[in-house]
Short mmCIF file of C-alpha atoms and ligand atoms in Angstrom, two decimals:
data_model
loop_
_atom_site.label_atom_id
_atom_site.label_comp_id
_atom_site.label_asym_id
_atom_site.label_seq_id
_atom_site.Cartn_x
_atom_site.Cartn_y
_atom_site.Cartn_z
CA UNK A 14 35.36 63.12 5.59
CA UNK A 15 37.38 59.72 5.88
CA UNK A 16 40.77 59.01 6.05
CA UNK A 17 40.71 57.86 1.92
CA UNK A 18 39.02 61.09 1.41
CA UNK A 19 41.82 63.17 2.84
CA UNK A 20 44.82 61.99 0.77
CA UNK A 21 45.46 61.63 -3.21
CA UNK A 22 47.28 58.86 -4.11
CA UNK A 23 50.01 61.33 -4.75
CA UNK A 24 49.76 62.40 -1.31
CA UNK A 25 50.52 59.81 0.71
CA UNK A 26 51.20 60.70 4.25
CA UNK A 27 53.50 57.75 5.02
CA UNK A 28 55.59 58.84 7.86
CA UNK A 29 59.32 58.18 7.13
CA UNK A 30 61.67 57.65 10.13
CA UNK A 31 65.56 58.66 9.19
CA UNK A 32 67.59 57.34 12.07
CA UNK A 33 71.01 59.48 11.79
CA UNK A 34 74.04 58.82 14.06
CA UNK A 35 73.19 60.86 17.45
CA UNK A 36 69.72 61.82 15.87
CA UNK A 37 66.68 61.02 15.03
CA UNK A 38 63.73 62.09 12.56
CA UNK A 39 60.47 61.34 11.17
CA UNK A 40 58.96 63.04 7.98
CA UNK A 41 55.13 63.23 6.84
CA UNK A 42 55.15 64.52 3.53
CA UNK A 43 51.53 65.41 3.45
CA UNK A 44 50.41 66.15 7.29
CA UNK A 45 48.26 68.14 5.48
CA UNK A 46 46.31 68.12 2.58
CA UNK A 47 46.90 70.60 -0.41
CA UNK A 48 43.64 72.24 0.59
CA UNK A 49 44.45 72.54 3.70
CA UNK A 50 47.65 73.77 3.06
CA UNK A 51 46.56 76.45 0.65
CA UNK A 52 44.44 77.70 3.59
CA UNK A 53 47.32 77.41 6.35
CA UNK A 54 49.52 79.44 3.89
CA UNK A 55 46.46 82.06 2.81
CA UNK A 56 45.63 82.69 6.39
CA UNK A 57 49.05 82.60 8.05
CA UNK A 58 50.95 85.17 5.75
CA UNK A 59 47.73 87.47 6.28
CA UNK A 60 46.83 87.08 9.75
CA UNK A 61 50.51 86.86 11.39
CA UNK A 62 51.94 89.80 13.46
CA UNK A 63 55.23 89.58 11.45
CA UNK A 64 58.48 91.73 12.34
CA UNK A 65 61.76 92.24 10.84
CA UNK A 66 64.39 91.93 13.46
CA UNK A 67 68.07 92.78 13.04
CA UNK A 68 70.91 90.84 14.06
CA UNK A 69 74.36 92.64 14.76
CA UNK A 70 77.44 91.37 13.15
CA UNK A 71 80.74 93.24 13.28
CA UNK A 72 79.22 96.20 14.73
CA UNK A 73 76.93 97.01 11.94
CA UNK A 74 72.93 95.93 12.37
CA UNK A 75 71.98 93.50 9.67
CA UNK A 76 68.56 92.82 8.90
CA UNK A 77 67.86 89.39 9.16
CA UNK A 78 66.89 87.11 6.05
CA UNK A 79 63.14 85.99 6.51
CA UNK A 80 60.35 87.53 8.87
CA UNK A 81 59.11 86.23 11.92
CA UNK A 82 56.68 86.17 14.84
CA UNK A 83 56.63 84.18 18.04
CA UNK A 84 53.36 83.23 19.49
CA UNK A 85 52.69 80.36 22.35
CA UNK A 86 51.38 80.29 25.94
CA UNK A 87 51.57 83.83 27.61
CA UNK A 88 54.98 83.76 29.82
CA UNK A 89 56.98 81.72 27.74
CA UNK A 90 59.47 84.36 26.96
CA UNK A 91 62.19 83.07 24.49
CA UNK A 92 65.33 84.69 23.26
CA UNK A 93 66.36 83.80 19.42
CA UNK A 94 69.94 84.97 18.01
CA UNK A 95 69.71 87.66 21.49
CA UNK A 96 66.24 88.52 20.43
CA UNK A 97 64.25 88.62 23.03
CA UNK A 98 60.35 88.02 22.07
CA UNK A 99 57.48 87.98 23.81
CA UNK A 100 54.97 85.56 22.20
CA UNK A 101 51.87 87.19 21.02
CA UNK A 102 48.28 85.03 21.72
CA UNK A 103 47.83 81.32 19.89
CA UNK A 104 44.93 82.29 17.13
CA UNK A 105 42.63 80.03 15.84
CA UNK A 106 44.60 79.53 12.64
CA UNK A 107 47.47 78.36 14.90
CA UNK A 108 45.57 76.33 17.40
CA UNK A 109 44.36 74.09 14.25
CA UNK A 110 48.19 73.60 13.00
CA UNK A 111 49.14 72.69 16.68
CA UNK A 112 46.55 70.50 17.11
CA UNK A 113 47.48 68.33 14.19
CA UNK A 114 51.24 68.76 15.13
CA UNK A 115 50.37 67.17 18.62
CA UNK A 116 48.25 64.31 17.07
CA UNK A 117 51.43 63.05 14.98
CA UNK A 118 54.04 63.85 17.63
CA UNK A 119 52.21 63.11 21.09
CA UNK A 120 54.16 66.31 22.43
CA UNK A 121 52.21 69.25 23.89
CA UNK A 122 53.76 72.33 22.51
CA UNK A 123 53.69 75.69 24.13
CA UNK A 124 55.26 77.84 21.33
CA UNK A 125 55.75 78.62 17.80
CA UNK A 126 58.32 80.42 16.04
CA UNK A 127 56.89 81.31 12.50
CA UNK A 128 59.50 82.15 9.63
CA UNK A 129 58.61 83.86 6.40
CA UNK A 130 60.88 83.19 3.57
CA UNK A 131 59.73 85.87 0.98
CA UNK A 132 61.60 84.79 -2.04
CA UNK A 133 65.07 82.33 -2.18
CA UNK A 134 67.36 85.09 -1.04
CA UNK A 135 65.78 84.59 2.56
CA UNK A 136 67.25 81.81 4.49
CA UNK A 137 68.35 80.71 7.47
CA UNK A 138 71.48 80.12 8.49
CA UNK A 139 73.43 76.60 10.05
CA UNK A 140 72.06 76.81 13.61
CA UNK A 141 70.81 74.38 16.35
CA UNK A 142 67.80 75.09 17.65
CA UNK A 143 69.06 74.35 21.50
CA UNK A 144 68.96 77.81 23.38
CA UNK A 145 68.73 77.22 26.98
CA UNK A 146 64.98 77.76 27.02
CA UNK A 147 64.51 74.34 25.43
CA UNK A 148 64.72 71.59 27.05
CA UNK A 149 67.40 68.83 25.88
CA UNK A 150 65.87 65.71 23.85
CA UNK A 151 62.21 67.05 23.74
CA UNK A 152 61.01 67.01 20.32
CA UNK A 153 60.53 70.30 17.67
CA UNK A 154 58.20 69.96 14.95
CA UNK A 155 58.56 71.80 11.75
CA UNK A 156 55.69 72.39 9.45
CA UNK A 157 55.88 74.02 5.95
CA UNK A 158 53.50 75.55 3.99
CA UNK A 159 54.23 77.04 0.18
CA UNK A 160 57.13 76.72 -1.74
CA UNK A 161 59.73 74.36 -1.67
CA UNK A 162 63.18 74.86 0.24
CA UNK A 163 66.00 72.53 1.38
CA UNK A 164 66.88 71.56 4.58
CA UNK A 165 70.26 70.66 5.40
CA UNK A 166 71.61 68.83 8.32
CA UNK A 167 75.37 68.54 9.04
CA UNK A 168 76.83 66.82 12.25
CA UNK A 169 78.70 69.17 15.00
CA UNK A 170 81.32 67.24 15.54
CA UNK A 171 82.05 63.91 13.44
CA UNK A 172 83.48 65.28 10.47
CA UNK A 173 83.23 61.61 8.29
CA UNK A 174 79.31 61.51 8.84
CA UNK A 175 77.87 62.77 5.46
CA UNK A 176 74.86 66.01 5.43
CA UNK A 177 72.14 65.07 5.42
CA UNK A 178 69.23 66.70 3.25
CA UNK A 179 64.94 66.82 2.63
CA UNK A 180 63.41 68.51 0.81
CA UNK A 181 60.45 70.41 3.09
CA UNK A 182 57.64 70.31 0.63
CA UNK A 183 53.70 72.11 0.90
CA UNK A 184 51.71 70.66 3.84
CA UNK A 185 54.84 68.44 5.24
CA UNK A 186 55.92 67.76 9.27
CA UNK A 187 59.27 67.32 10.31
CA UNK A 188 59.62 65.75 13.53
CA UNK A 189 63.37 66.63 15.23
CA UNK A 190 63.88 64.28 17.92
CA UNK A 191 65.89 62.77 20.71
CA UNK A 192 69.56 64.25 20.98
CA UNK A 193 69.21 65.83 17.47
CA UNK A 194 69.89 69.45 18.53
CA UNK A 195 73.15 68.67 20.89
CA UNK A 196 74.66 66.88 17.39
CA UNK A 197 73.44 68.17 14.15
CA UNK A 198 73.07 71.95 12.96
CA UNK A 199 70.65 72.63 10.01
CA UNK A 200 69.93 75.72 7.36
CA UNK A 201 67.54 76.65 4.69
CA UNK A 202 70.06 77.95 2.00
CA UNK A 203 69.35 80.68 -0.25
CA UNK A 204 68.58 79.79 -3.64
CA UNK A 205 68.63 81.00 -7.16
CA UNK A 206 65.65 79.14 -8.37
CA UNK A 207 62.43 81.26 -8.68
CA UNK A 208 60.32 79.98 -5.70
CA UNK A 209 57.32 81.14 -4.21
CA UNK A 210 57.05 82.44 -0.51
CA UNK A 211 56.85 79.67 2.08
CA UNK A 212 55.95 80.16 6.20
CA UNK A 213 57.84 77.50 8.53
CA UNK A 214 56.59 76.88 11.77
CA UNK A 215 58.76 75.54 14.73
CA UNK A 216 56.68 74.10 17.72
CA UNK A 217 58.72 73.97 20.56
CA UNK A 218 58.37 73.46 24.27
CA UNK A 219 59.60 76.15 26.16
CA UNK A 220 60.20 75.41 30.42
O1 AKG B 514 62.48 77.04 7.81
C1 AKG B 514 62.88 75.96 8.24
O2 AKG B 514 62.60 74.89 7.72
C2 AKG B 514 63.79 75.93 9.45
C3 AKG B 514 63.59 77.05 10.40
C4 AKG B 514 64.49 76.92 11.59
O3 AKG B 514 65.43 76.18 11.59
C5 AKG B 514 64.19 77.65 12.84
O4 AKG B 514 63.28 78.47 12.86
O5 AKG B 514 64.87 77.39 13.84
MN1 MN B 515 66.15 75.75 13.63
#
């Protein structure tokens, strides 16, 4: 298949490039095609080991809003919100997502944190993703496949910089680059609207 092939004209995979004070990102709506995409999502929500962790707040054990899974190189442990997880094997699935991850980003990736938002009352809330496994200023890529949430980005510290917001559509890549973790936080809100399931994916390079 050639490049025409791949896209509708409705598709277009221009990459957009949002420079934000102390941050940086680049967004391909359609990384993948819908038929790819339809696939990704199929394959993912079946094949995926996925677990529904707790977090404790106040004493009492909450279960947290989405389910995930954490699969990458074997050693790369990670802790997430003092979960500690122990990635399971890439799959083949997986190894096709990274592989067109790495082609846009020209980052080598050695882990994936997968998040299932079942409906719109699973979220995520305003974090950075800079735990001390990471290392500072190396890129994260963020795929979505399904339906469509909002991302929101709000600045740490500089109160008179507005949010900033995309909306993370089917088949998209969001690059998060340079110092954007040390500045900005970001969520997926919960939402009224009737949406259907989507799976994020958060490749990451772990030291
Ligand atoms: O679902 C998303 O788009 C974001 C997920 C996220 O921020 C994370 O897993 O750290
Ligand atoms: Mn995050």
């Amino acid at each position: 298949m050639n490049q025409l092939e791949l896209f509708s004209p409705f598709e277009s995979n221009e990459a957009q490039n949002f420079e934000l004070p102390d941050g940086n990102l680049i967004f391909y709506p359609a990384a993948f095609t819908t038929v790819e995409a339809d696939r990704f999502l199929k394959n993912l929500k079946q094949e995926t080991f996925w677990q529904q962790d707790n977090i404790k707040m106040y004493g009492k054990e909450i279960p947290l809003p989405r389910l995930t899974a954490w699969y990458g190189d074997s050693g790369r442990n990670y802790t997430y919100s003092g979960i500690a997880m122990n990635p399971h094997p890439w799959n083949s699935t997986l190894r096709e997502v990274k592989q067109r991850v790495e082609q846009l980003s020209q980052v080598s990736f050695n882990s994936v944190l997968l998040n299932l938002y079942r409906t719109g009352s699973d979220s995520v809330n305003w974090h950075s993703d800079d735990e001390p496994e990471l290392t500072p200023g190396q890129t994260i890529a963020s795929v979505s496949f399904g339906g469509t949430r909002r991302f929101v980005m709000k600045h740490k510290t500089k109160t008179e910089v507005d949010k900033f917001e995309l909306k993370l559509t089917h088949g998209s890549v969001l690059l998060m680059r340079g110092e954007t973790q040390q500045h900005w936080i970001h969520q997926v809100p919960k939402t009224k609207k009737k949406v259907n399931s989507r799976i994020n994916l958060t490749f990451r390079v772990i030291r």
